[in-house]
Coordinates of C-alpha atoms in Angstrom, one line a residue:
Q15 CA -8.8 59.3 -69.1
G16 CA -6.3 61.9 -70.2
L17 CA -6.0 62.7 -73.8
D18 CA -2.3 61.5 -73.9
M19 CA -3.0 58.3 -72.1
N20 CA -2.5 55.2 -74.4
L21 CA -3.5 51.9 -73.0
Y22 CA -1.3 50.0 -75.5
E23 CA 1.7 52.0 -74.5
I24 CA 1.0 51.3 -70.8
L25 CA 1.2 47.6 -71.4
S26 CA 4.0 48.0 -74.0
V27 CA 2.1 46.3 -76.8
S28 CA 1.0 47.4 -80.2
R29 CA -2.6 47.8 -81.4
L30 CA -2.2 44.6 -83.4
S31 CA -1.2 42.6 -80.5
S32 CA -3.1 39.4 -79.8
L33 CA -4.9 38.8 -76.5
D34 CA -2.2 36.3 -75.5
E35 CA 0.5 39.0 -76.1
I36 CA -1.4 41.6 -74.1
K37 CA -1.9 39.1 -71.2
Q38 CA 1.9 38.2 -71.1
S39 CA 2.9 41.8 -71.1
Y40 CA 0.3 42.6 -68.4
K41 CA 1.7 39.9 -66.2
R42 CA 5.2 41.1 -66.7
L43 CA 4.2 44.6 -65.8
L44 CA 2.4 43.6 -62.7
L45 CA 5.5 41.9 -61.3
A46 CA 7.3 45.2 -61.8
V47 CA 4.4 47.5 -60.3
H48 CA 2.3 45.3 -58.0
P49 CA 2.5 47.0 -54.5
D50 CA 3.2 43.6 -52.9
K51 CA 5.6 42.2 -55.3
A52 CA 7.3 45.2 -57.0
I53 CA 11.0 44.7 -57.4
A54 CA 11.7 48.4 -58.1
G55 CA 9.1 49.8 -55.6
G56 CA 6.4 50.3 -58.2
G57 CA 3.7 52.6 -57.2
N58 CA -0.1 52.1 -56.7
S59 CA -0.9 54.4 -59.5
E60 CA 1.1 52.4 -62.0
F61 CA -0.6 49.3 -60.9
L62 CA -4.1 50.8 -61.2
L63 CA -3.2 52.0 -64.7
A64 CA -2.1 48.4 -65.6
Q65 CA -5.2 47.0 -64.4
H66 CA -7.3 49.6 -66.2
A67 CA -5.5 49.1 -69.4
F68 CA -5.8 45.3 -69.3
S69 CA -9.5 45.4 -68.3
V70 CA -10.2 47.5 -71.5
L71 CA -7.9 45.7 -73.9
R72 CA -9.0 42.1 -72.9
D73 CA -12.6 42.8 -73.7
P74 CA -13.2 42.7 -77.5
V75 CA -16.1 45.2 -77.3
M76 CA -14.4 47.7 -75.1
R77 CA -11.2 47.3 -77.1
K78 CA -13.0 48.1 -80.4
H79 CA -14.5 51.2 -78.7
Y80 CA -11.1 52.2 -77.4
D81 CA -9.5 51.8 -80.9
E82 CA -12.3 53.9 -82.4
E83 CA -11.6 56.6 -79.8
L84 CA -7.9 56.5 -80.5
A85 CA -8.7 57.0 -84.2
R86 CA -10.9 60.0 -83.5
R87 CA -8.2 61.5 -81.2
K88 CA -5.6 61.1 -84.0
L89 CA -7.9 62.6 -86.6
L90 CA -8.7 65.6 -84.2
K91 CA -5.0 66.1 -83.5
V92 CA -4.2 66.2 -87.3
H93 CA -7.1 68.6 -87.9
V94 CA -6.2 70.9 -85.0
S95 CA -2.6 71.1 -86.1
E96 CA -3.5 72.2 -89.6

């Protein structure tokens, strides 16, 4: 994962979103980027990013670890900019 990649942003949800909200956003995004169903010619890379984001955020344990990593990144970013 790149340091600037945010799985919540990929799915257009907040960190406080429920699993149902994440699922709804994921389904909407898939319609836009799925290689077989893309309305606007979505690319395979966007599809793979959406799949990865959903696979992490739908799992409570993986999501908790991801949230902890985001917090560490934010703290590091603040510390480095001082």
